[in-house]
Amino acid sequence: MAYSHSEGRYPQQRHYSQSEPINQGYHMEQIEEYDDRNHFVPDANKYINKQAYDRDYLDDNDDIGQFETDPAEILGSSYGHSPQYQYHDNRSYTHSYPSTAHSQRLNANVPPAAFGPPQLPSNTSPLVSPSPAPRGRGANPRNSHGIQLKPVSVLPDIYRSFFKFGVFNAIQSQCYDIMMNTPGNTVISAPTGSGKTVLFELALIRMLMGRNSHDIKCVYMAPTKALCSERYRDWSAKLDPIGIKCCELTGDTVGYGRDALRDAKTSTVLITTPEKFDSLSRNWRDHGDILSRTQLFLIDEVHILNETRGSTLEVVASRMKTRGTSVRFVLVSATVPNIDDIAAWIGNGTSGGPATVFEFGEEFRPCRLTRVVYGYPRKNQNDFCFSRTLDYKLLPLLQQHAENKPVLIFCATRKGVVGTAEVLMKEYQKLAEGKQTVPWTRPRKIEAVFHDSQLQVLATVGLGVHHAGLTMDDRRVTEELFIKKVIRVVVATSTLAVGVNLPAHTVVIKGVTMWQNGGWQEYSDLDFIQMIGRAGRPQFDKEGIAVILCDTEQERKYKALVSGTTLLESSLHVNLPEHLNSEIGLGTITDLNTAQEWLRNSFLFQRIQKNPGHYALDKTSDQTWQARLDALVESSICDLQKNDLVTGNEGGDHFTSTEYGDIMSKFYIRLSTMKSILKLSNKSTIRDLLELISSAEEMSDVRLRAGEKQVYKKMSDHNDIRYRVKVEKAADKVFIIMQAMLGGISLNSPEYKTADSQPYLDALAIFKHAARIARTIAEVAIVKKSGAVLKYGMELLRSLTAKAWEDRPIVLRQIEQIGEKSIKLLNRRAPFGDAVVAAARRLPQYSLKVTEVSTTTFGGDKPVAIELSIECGLIGAPEAKSTKGKERKQASLGMTAILTLTSDNNLVDFRRISH
């Protein structure tokens, strides 16, 4: 609907109704109001059609998107009408829409009207991203682009309940026919919150409708475990009632046991991360019955190709293209300028050519987003001092942008979060005491109680903090008060952008770097996009604001990033040797020619042709892109051969993965870690193995924060720490935490928990990798016949798996009834003792018999030769009942390992016996 302007203002009230009855004379009327700032104010009481109001304003599902169309217009267009409106002063007009044939490519980046820049301090130079002009209800993407909105009723009855709304939005309607009626690959680029997940669901529905058996599978892949968990909960709720099973395969849900794989075999939808699916598909021979049945591959947030982790996504997709059978790919991305390169890489299956592309601009965002970049001079400050300087820039910016609406401020460190909140509180109090305008209203009363007294004080002025170092209760209270609008500003670390859905009107990213691995590193593009994506609440706001603070040298880069003009590049070249090793092990690559052919199926191949300088890798800049590609492959293969991971002749005619290469691929070990394992001497001790694991590249996400050294120094002095170390770097922290867990030290003890330190959470991340690396050490030792390393590697593997040293009382915690407290006090009343004894009896018991068969002497010239007969076996079957008579599921024993060594740790024999 077009509004007439009167002296630059919207009319305060405008009444209209639909003169043509719809649905058996159903009549609707809507009254629209604008406040004194020309912001639309929805009012449920002014909707005769209450259902339409609920759909337009109360649906807070970011994935579905919000309509910007009045209910009469939606119903009219959905049923093929050309809506006719009648004003109350009897003026009428008909708004007709052109019927457009479906286009394979929708380029929706129509140049929007720009807004003027805000008033800024004189020392800053902002960028305000182009945004469409404010629109009244009725002016929507359908009007602009001739998109006819489709009702959910076009789906079969069984699938309609998937959706909480009655009509698909403009993006979903435009893509509907391709998603539902064609088998081709599709790439969609659209703003955050515009309803892209619905497109995945449509593709899934098509697969379910066309399946001939229950054996086919769909894989959904997302970059974060939080996103996978969210999708698992949502889709399980929708699919379980119709008999379709979902399975979540992430680092939080999958170990190396068989239960998860058993679930995957019986599930139709697998929800996973690139790393976990890479690990699964590297062992294609073992899991071929799962992988070969995949017919639909859904990739969310494909713009992570730009990051180091993007190489894994790239390899997995290429592997499924090569080894899969009739796999359909659907990829979605945030707005990026070179989406065509992704389409060319993924292709369109057997028909050839690029995948179908849908590209939607910012005007399709359900809540208009304004992005502002402020650059400040650093003045020779280090990152810590510069971050502190930015704290004092925040309050004036909030006065300018926040409009007394909810604000999220993202900081780099936990300590920085608290420091920023304290500065804001002091600055706020100064304004309030001076009777000056404040950017948010102070709460009248705080009824909630925090465990941390500092949070209680901050809450009195409407401030909250949120980071992993707080208790779960304090984090939950902060979230609840923010949602209830008691707390108006929350200062948080970037993890809040990933794991918790707390959208705000204004998001401020205070600095573009974070402290990681002993140094400052810039946020990944994915982190950045997720933080910005929290700005704007479609159910409350017409617009959101994202403010980025950085130094002047970074200003140009982030102006390009927030404008969506940053090109996606491949990161495959960064760790190409690891991926080549796995493909050689799979048999995909057998020589230089097949290696180069494999690389031509990658996203790297698409980008190196257009931007070869980005992939120079210290080579001469005058190389052609073809020469650069060949050099990448040859240097990677040489690196693998030099480390005994791959063998091949000089001409590169035939490559074969060695036992070491197979181990590296099977256990998903980084190349740098594998090199360290291969260099272990036969005199290595358990301490040497622990130090290797602590410094492994897999542990690089563990950070040593500025305030943690004292905590870990105190922990290092504990009696149950076997090996002391001076804590100077992140690897030392990992070294101490592993020993603390094995020694039974309580990491939740108050003496080790501070605002900067949360050892238990760090331990969870460490132990996801530690046992896998220890297993790799043992497997390599078997091949090398290194007795000492094998002995200590297996002992360490058992300890890490049980989270207990074998020769300490803590080992008893493997018995179900014994916990952290009861292990120190076992003289409890019956029937506790009976339960412990019954649990111990369920453990496997072995028999061992060693018999000397013969002895041969050599007159002192050589050592005596003794032939031994060794018999071992399992004594009986473990009991399956507890003392309470409840049936227990008997754990699988898997296999028994038998290691025979001499007294000086020389390997005599090693074998595994399956049960």
mmCIF file of N, CA and C in Angstrom, residues 152-239:
data_model
loop_
_atom_site.group_PDB
_atom_site.id
_atom_site.type_symbol
_atom_site.label_atom_id
_atom_site.label_comp_id
_atom_site.label_asym_id
_atom_site.label_seq_id
_atom_site.Cartn_x
_atom_site.Cartn_y
_atom_site.Cartn_z
ATOM 1 N N VAL A 152 0.895 -22.386 2.620
ATOM 2 C CA VAL A 152 1.395 -23.678 3.090
ATOM 3 C C VAL A 152 0.459 -24.805 2.665
ATOM 4 N N SER A 153 -0.782 -24.466 2.374
ATOM 5 C CA SER A 153 -1.778 -25.476 1.998
ATOM 6 C C SER A 153 -1.451 -26.185 0.695
ATOM 7 N N VAL A 154 -0.451 -25.695 -0.087
ATOM 8 C CA VAL A 154 -0.081 -26.405 -1.306
ATOM 9 C C VAL A 154 0.658 -27.705 -0.977
ATOM 10 N N LEU A 155 1.132 -27.857 0.259
ATOM 11 C CA LEU A 155 1.817 -29.080 0.680
ATOM 12 C C LEU A 155 0.803 -30.152 1.068
ATOM 13 N N PRO A 156 1.181 -31.415 1.009
ATOM 14 C CA PRO A 156 0.314 -32.476 1.532
ATOM 15 C C PRO A 156 0.034 -32.266 3.014
ATOM 16 N N ASP A 157 -1.114 -32.731 3.476
ATOM 17 C CA ASP A 157 -1.536 -32.509 4.861
ATOM 18 C C ASP A 157 -0.476 -32.902 5.881
ATOM 19 N N ILE A 158 0.213 -34.020 5.631
ATOM 20 C CA ILE A 158 1.132 -34.566 6.626
ATOM 21 C C ILE A 158 2.283 -33.624 6.932
ATOM 22 N N TYR A 159 2.614 -32.733 5.992
ATOM 23 C CA TYR A 159 3.773 -31.856 6.180
ATOM 24 C C TYR A 159 3.400 -30.424 6.550
ATOM 25 N N ARG A 160 2.123 -30.079 6.531
ATOM 26 C CA ARG A 160 1.744 -28.685 6.795
ATOM 27 C C ARG A 160 2.051 -28.269 8.230
ATOM 28 N N SER A 161 1.988 -29.221 9.147
ATOM 29 C CA SER A 161 2.214 -28.878 10.558
ATOM 30 C C SER A 161 3.663 -28.518 10.836
ATOM 31 N N PHE A 162 4.558 -28.708 9.851
ATOM 32 C CA PHE A 162 5.953 -28.305 10.040
ATOM 33 C C PHE A 162 6.066 -26.797 10.260
ATOM 34 N N PHE A 163 5.112 -26.045 9.734
ATOM 35 C CA PHE A 163 5.251 -24.592 9.664
ATOM 36 C C PHE A 163 4.215 -23.914 10.551
ATOM 37 N N LYS A 164 4.664 -22.887 11.274
ATOM 38 C CA LYS A 164 3.799 -22.185 12.223
ATOM 39 C C LYS A 164 2.971 -21.094 11.562
ATOM 40 N N PHE A 165 3.120 -20.934 10.278
ATOM 41 C CA PHE A 165 2.455 -19.842 9.572
ATOM 42 C C PHE A 165 1.639 -20.415 8.427
ATOM 43 N N GLY A 166 0.820 -19.592 7.818
ATOM 44 C CA GLY A 166 -0.057 -20.054 6.755
ATOM 45 C C GLY A 166 0.427 -19.754 5.363
ATOM 46 N N VAL A 167 1.389 -18.834 5.236
ATOM 47 C CA VAL A 167 1.856 -18.403 3.917
ATOM 48 C C VAL A 167 3.373 -18.292 3.942
ATOM 49 N N PHE A 168 4.035 -18.815 2.914
ATOM 50 C CA PHE A 168 5.478 -18.667 2.800
ATOM 51 C C PHE A 168 5.824 -17.225 2.462
ATOM 52 N N ASN A 169 6.961 -16.745 2.974
ATOM 53 C CA ASN A 169 7.354 -15.375 2.679
ATOM 54 C C ASN A 169 7.909 -15.267 1.258
ATOM 55 N N ALA A 170 8.373 -14.098 0.893
ATOM 56 C CA ALA A 170 8.763 -13.845 -0.498
ATOM 57 C C ALA A 170 9.922 -14.736 -0.935
ATOM 58 N N ILE A 171 10.938 -14.882 -0.082
ATOM 59 C CA ILE A 171 12.092 -15.708 -0.434
ATOM 60 C C ILE A 171 11.664 -17.172 -0.591
ATOM 61 N N GLN A 172 10.904 -17.653 0.375
ATOM 62 C CA GLN A 172 10.462 -19.050 0.331
ATOM 63 C C GLN A 172 9.547 -19.309 -0.863
ATOM 64 N N SER A 173 8.684 -18.358 -1.172
ATOM 65 C CA SER A 173 7.778 -18.516 -2.307
ATOM 66 C C SER A 173 8.539 -18.527 -3.620
ATOM 67 N N GLN A 174 9.546 -17.654 -3.725
ATOM 68 C CA GLN A 174 10.326 -17.584 -4.957
ATOM 69 C C GLN A 174 11.098 -18.888 -5.198
ATOM 70 N N CYS A 175 11.575 -19.518 -4.137
ATOM 71 C CA CYS A 175 12.381 -20.734 -4.272
ATOM 72 C C CYS A 175 11.538 -22.010 -4.249
ATOM 73 N N TYR A 176 10.260 -21.891 -3.965
ATOM 74 C CA TYR A 176 9.420 -23.067 -3.709
ATOM 75 C C TYR A 176 9.463 -24.077 -4.854
ATOM 76 N N ASP A 177 9.249 -23.627 -6.073
ATOM 77 C CA ASP A 177 9.142 -24.558 -7.196
ATOM 78 C C ASP A 177 10.442 -25.334 -7.407
ATOM 79 N N ILE A 178 11.578 -24.651 -7.285
ATOM 80 C CA ILE A 178 12.858 -25.332 -7.451
ATOM 81 C C ILE A 178 13.067 -26.336 -6.321
ATOM 82 N N MET A 179 12.762 -25.942 -5.077
ATOM 83 C CA MET A 179 12.962 -26.825 -3.937
ATOM 84 C C MET A 179 12.087 -28.072 -4.027
ATOM 85 N N MET A 180 10.835 -27.901 -4.454
ATOM 86 C CA MET A 180 9.854 -28.984 -4.392
ATOM 87 C C MET A 180 9.709 -29.768 -5.689
ATOM 88 N N ASN A 181 10.036 -29.163 -6.812
ATOM 89 C CA ASN A 181 9.685 -29.795 -8.086
ATOM 90 C C ASN A 181 10.867 -30.177 -8.965
ATOM 91 N N THR A 182 12.094 -29.886 -8.518
ATOM 92 C CA THR A 182 13.266 -30.258 -9.321
ATOM 93 C C THR A 182 14.303 -30.931 -8.431
ATOM 94 N N PRO A 183 15.151 -31.778 -9.007
ATOM 95 C CA PRO A 183 16.172 -32.473 -8.214
ATOM 96 C C PRO A 183 17.529 -31.789 -8.229
ATOM 97 N N GLY A 184 17.643 -30.621 -8.867
ATOM 98 C CA GLY A 184 18.946 -29.998 -9.078
ATOM 99 C C GLY A 184 19.536 -29.380 -7.829
ATOM 100 N N ASN A 185 20.841 -29.128 -7.891
ATOM 101 C CA ASN A 185 21.552 -28.457 -6.801
ATOM 102 C C ASN A 185 21.195 -26.981 -6.785
ATOM 103 N N THR A 186 21.152 -26.409 -5.579
ATOM 104 C CA THR A 186 20.712 -25.020 -5.424
ATOM 105 C C THR A 186 21.586 -24.310 -4.406
ATOM 106 N N VAL A 187 21.912 -23.046 -4.704
ATOM 107 C CA VAL A 187 22.669 -22.197 -3.781
ATOM 108 C C VAL A 187 21.853 -20.943 -3.531
ATOM 109 N N ILE A 188 21.611 -20.627 -2.259
ATOM 110 C CA ILE A 188 20.793 -19.462 -1.906
ATOM 111 C C ILE A 188 21.614 -18.507 -1.055
ATOM 112 N N SER A 189 21.657 -17.255 -1.460
ATOM 113 C CA SER A 189 22.314 -16.205 -0.674
ATOM 114 C C SER A 189 21.244 -15.231 -0.216
ATOM 115 N N ALA A 190 21.099 -15.069 1.098
ATOM 116 C CA ALA A 190 20.035 -14.216 1.633
ATOM 117 C C ALA A 190 20.449 -13.703 3.001
ATOM 118 N N PRO A 191 19.850 -12.605 3.449
ATOM 119 C CA PRO A 191 20.220 -12.033 4.752
ATOM 120 C C PRO A 191 19.849 -12.953 5.911
ATOM 121 N N THR A 192 20.494 -12.736 7.040
ATOM 122 C CA THR A 192 20.197 -13.490 8.251
ATOM 123 C C THR A 192 18.747 -13.273 8.664
ATOM 124 N N GLY A 193 18.089 -14.353 9.097
ATOM 125 C CA GLY A 193 16.730 -14.243 9.599
ATOM 126 C C GLY A 193 15.668 -14.131 8.542
ATOM 127 N N SER A 194 15.996 -14.430 7.291
ATOM 128 C CA SER A 194 15.015 -14.261 6.221
ATOM 129 C C SER A 194 14.263 -15.548 5.886
ATOM 130 N N GLY A 195 14.465 -16.610 6.666
ATOM 131 C CA GLY A 195 13.686 -17.822 6.476
ATOM 132 C C GLY A 195 14.349 -18.877 5.636
ATOM 133 N N LYS A 196 15.679 -18.940 5.645
ATOM 134 C CA LYS A 196 16.386 -19.894 4.786
ATOM 135 C C LYS A 196 16.189 -21.338 5.256
ATOM 136 N N THR A 197 15.997 -21.542 6.563
ATOM 137 C CA THR A 197 15.836 -22.905 7.061
ATOM 138 C C THR A 197 14.598 -23.577 6.471
ATOM 139 N N VAL A 198 13.572 -22.800 6.191
ATOM 140 C CA VAL A 198 12.365 -23.350 5.570
ATOM 141 C C VAL A 198 12.702 -23.971 4.216
ATOM 142 N N LEU A 199 13.675 -23.415 3.510
ATOM 143 C CA LEU A 199 14.065 -23.961 2.213
ATOM 144 C C LEU A 199 14.680 -25.346 2.381
ATOM 145 N N PHE A 200 15.479 -25.530 3.426
ATOM 146 C CA PHE A 200 15.994 -26.863 3.733
ATOM 147 C C PHE A 200 14.837 -27.837 3.974
ATOM 148 N N GLU A 201 13.842 -27.367 4.715
ATOM 149 C CA GLU A 201 12.712 -28.237 5.046
ATOM 150 C C GLU A 201 11.916 -28.617 3.807
ATOM 151 N N LEU A 202 11.782 -27.702 2.867
ATOM 152 C CA LEU A 202 11.083 -28.021 1.624
ATOM 153 C C LEU A 202 11.846 -29.080 0.828
ATOM 154 N N ALA A 203 13.181 -28.938 0.765
ATOM 155 C CA ALA A 203 13.983 -29.938 0.057
ATOM 156 C C ALA A 203 13.873 -31.300 0.747
ATOM 157 N N LEU A 204 13.830 -31.295 2.065
ATOM 158 C CA LEU A 204 13.686 -32.541 2.821
ATOM 159 C C LEU A 204 12.320 -33.181 2.560
ATOM 160 N N ILE A 205 11.275 -32.344 2.527
ATOM 161 C CA ILE A 205 9.927 -32.863 2.241
ATOM 162 C C ILE A 205 9.893 -33.517 0.865
ATOM 163 N N ARG A 206 10.535 -32.872 -0.119
ATOM 164 C CA ARG A 206 10.564 -33.459 -1.462
ATOM 165 C C ARG A 206 11.231 -34.835 -1.437
ATOM 166 N N MET A 207 12.338 -34.950 -0.699
ATOM 167 C CA MET A 207 13.016 -36.234 -0.615
ATOM 168 C C MET A 207 12.126 -37.289 0.024
ATOM 169 N N LEU A 208 11.431 -36.908 1.114
ATOM 170 C CA LEU A 208 10.572 -37.866 1.807
ATOM 171 C C LEU A 208 9.388 -38.289 0.945
ATOM 172 N N MET A 209 8.858 -37.350 0.159
ATOM 173 C CA MET A 209 7.715 -37.667 -0.699
ATOM 174 C C MET A 209 8.116 -38.607 -1.840
ATOM 175 N N GLY A 210 9.362 -38.505 -2.301
ATOM 176 C CA GLY A 210 9.768 -39.284 -3.469
ATOM 177 C C GLY A 210 10.528 -40.539 -3.153
ATOM 178 N N ARG A 211 10.716 -40.867 -1.866
ATOM 179 C CA ARG A 211 11.550 -42.017 -1.523
ATOM 180 C C ARG A 211 10.833 -43.332 -1.842
ATOM 181 N N ASN A 212 11.625 -44.290 -2.309
ATOM 182 C CA ASN A 212 11.104 -45.622 -2.607
ATOM 183 C C ASN A 212 11.361 -46.597 -1.475
ATOM 184 N N SER A 213 12.246 -46.218 -0.550
ATOM 185 C CA SER A 213 12.528 -47.095 0.588
ATOM 186 C C SER A 213 12.872 -46.236 1.790
ATOM 187 N N HIS A 214 12.982 -46.871 2.937
ATOM 188 C CA HIS A 214 13.302 -46.147 4.169
ATOM 189 C C HIS A 214 14.807 -46.038 4.393
ATOM 190 N N ASP A 215 15.596 -46.480 3.422
ATOM 191 C CA ASP A 215 17.039 -46.508 3.616
ATOM 192 C C ASP A 215 17.744 -45.220 3.200
ATOM 193 N N ILE A 216 17.057 -44.325 2.522
ATOM 194 C CA ILE A 216 17.728 -43.112 2.072
ATOM 195 C C ILE A 216 17.949 -42.169 3.244
ATOM 196 N N LYS A 217 18.939 -41.295 3.085
ATOM 197 C CA LYS A 217 19.303 -40.403 4.184
ATOM 198 C C LYS A 217 19.530 -38.985 3.682
ATOM 199 N N CYS A 218 19.332 -38.047 4.621
ATOM 200 C CA CYS A 218 19.631 -36.632 4.397
ATOM 201 C C CYS A 218 20.674 -36.218 5.421
ATOM 202 N N VAL A 219 21.670 -35.458 4.988
ATOM 203 C CA VAL A 219 22.688 -34.927 5.904
ATOM 204 C C VAL A 219 22.534 -33.406 5.963
ATOM 205 N N TYR A 220 22.383 -32.894 7.181
ATOM 206 C CA TYR A 220 22.385 -31.441 7.403
ATOM 207 C C TYR A 220 23.691 -31.100 8.114
ATOM 208 N N MET A 221 24.440 -30.147 7.565
ATOM 209 C CA MET A 221 25.753 -29.799 8.104
ATOM 210 C C MET A 221 25.803 -28.310 8.435
ATOM 211 N N ALA A 222 26.156 -28.004 9.674
ATOM 212 C CA ALA A 222 26.271 -26.621 10.130
ATOM 213 C C ALA A 222 27.605 -26.444 10.844
ATOM 214 N N PRO A 223 28.146 -25.229 10.898
ATOM 215 C CA PRO A 223 29.508 -25.040 11.418
ATOM 216 C C PRO A 223 29.650 -25.119 12.922
ATOM 217 N N THR A 224 28.556 -24.979 13.680
ATOM 218 C CA THR A 224 28.675 -24.973 15.140
ATOM 219 C C THR A 224 27.807 -26.046 15.760
ATOM 220 N N LYS A 225 28.269 -26.547 16.910
ATOM 221 C CA LYS A 225 27.494 -27.559 17.633
ATOM 222 C C LYS A 225 26.187 -26.969 18.149
ATOM 223 N N ALA A 226 26.213 -25.679 18.517
ATOM 224 C CA ALA A 226 24.992 -25.043 19.011
ATOM 225 C C ALA A 226 23.908 -25.024 17.938
ATOM 226 N N LEU A 227 24.302 -24.703 16.716
ATOM 227 C CA LEU A 227 23.341 -24.679 15.611
ATOM 228 C C LEU A 227 22.834 -26.083 15.303
ATOM 229 N N CYS A 228 23.709 -27.076 15.383
ATOM 230 C CA CYS A 228 23.289 -28.466 15.163
ATOM 231 C C CYS A 228 22.291 -28.907 16.233
ATOM 232 N N SER A 229 22.567 -28.558 17.474
ATOM 233 C CA SER A 229 21.655 -28.947 18.562
ATOM 234 C C SER A 229 20.294 -28.296 18.399
ATOM 235 N N GLU A 230 20.303 -27.028 18.002
ATOM 236 C CA GLU A 230 19.039 -26.317 17.771
ATOM 237 C C GLU A 230 18.241 -26.979 16.649
ATOM 238 N N ARG A 231 18.940 -27.323 15.569
ATOM 239 C CA ARG A 231 18.259 -27.958 14.441
ATOM 240 C C ARG A 231 17.756 -29.344 14.810
ATOM 241 N N TYR A 232 18.524 -30.074 15.617
ATOM 242 C CA TYR A 232 18.107 -31.410 16.042
ATOM 243 C C TYR A 232 16.821 -31.334 16.863
ATOM 244 N N ARG A 233 16.765 -30.402 17.807
ATOM 245 C CA ARG A 233 15.556 -30.278 18.634
ATOM 246 C C ARG A 233 14.349 -29.902 17.789
ATOM 247 N N ASP A 234 14.539 -28.954 16.892
ATOM 248 C CA ASP A 234 13.441 -28.463 16.066
ATOM 249 C C ASP A 234 12.930 -29.557 15.127
ATOM 250 N N TRP A 235 13.847 -30.209 14.428
ATOM 251 C CA TRP A 235 13.424 -31.200 13.444
ATOM 252 C C TRP A 235 12.947 -32.491 14.091
ATOM 253 N N SER A 236 13.489 -32.852 15.234
ATOM 254 C CA SER A 236 12.985 -34.039 15.929
ATOM 255 C C SER A 236 11.528 -33.841 16.325
ATOM 256 N N ALA A 237 11.211 -32.631 16.809
ATOM 257 C CA ALA A 237 9.829 -32.343 17.195
ATOM 258 C C ALA A 237 8.878 -32.422 15.994
ATOM 259 N N LYS A 238 9.363 -32.062 14.811
ATOM 260 C CA LYS A 238 8.518 -32.078 13.622
ATOM 261 C C LYS A 238 8.458 -33.453 12.963
ATOM 262 N N LEU A 239 9.575 -34.190 12.986
ATOM 263 C CA LEU A 239 9.672 -35.427 12.212
ATOM 264 C C LEU A 239 9.313 -36.679 13.006
#
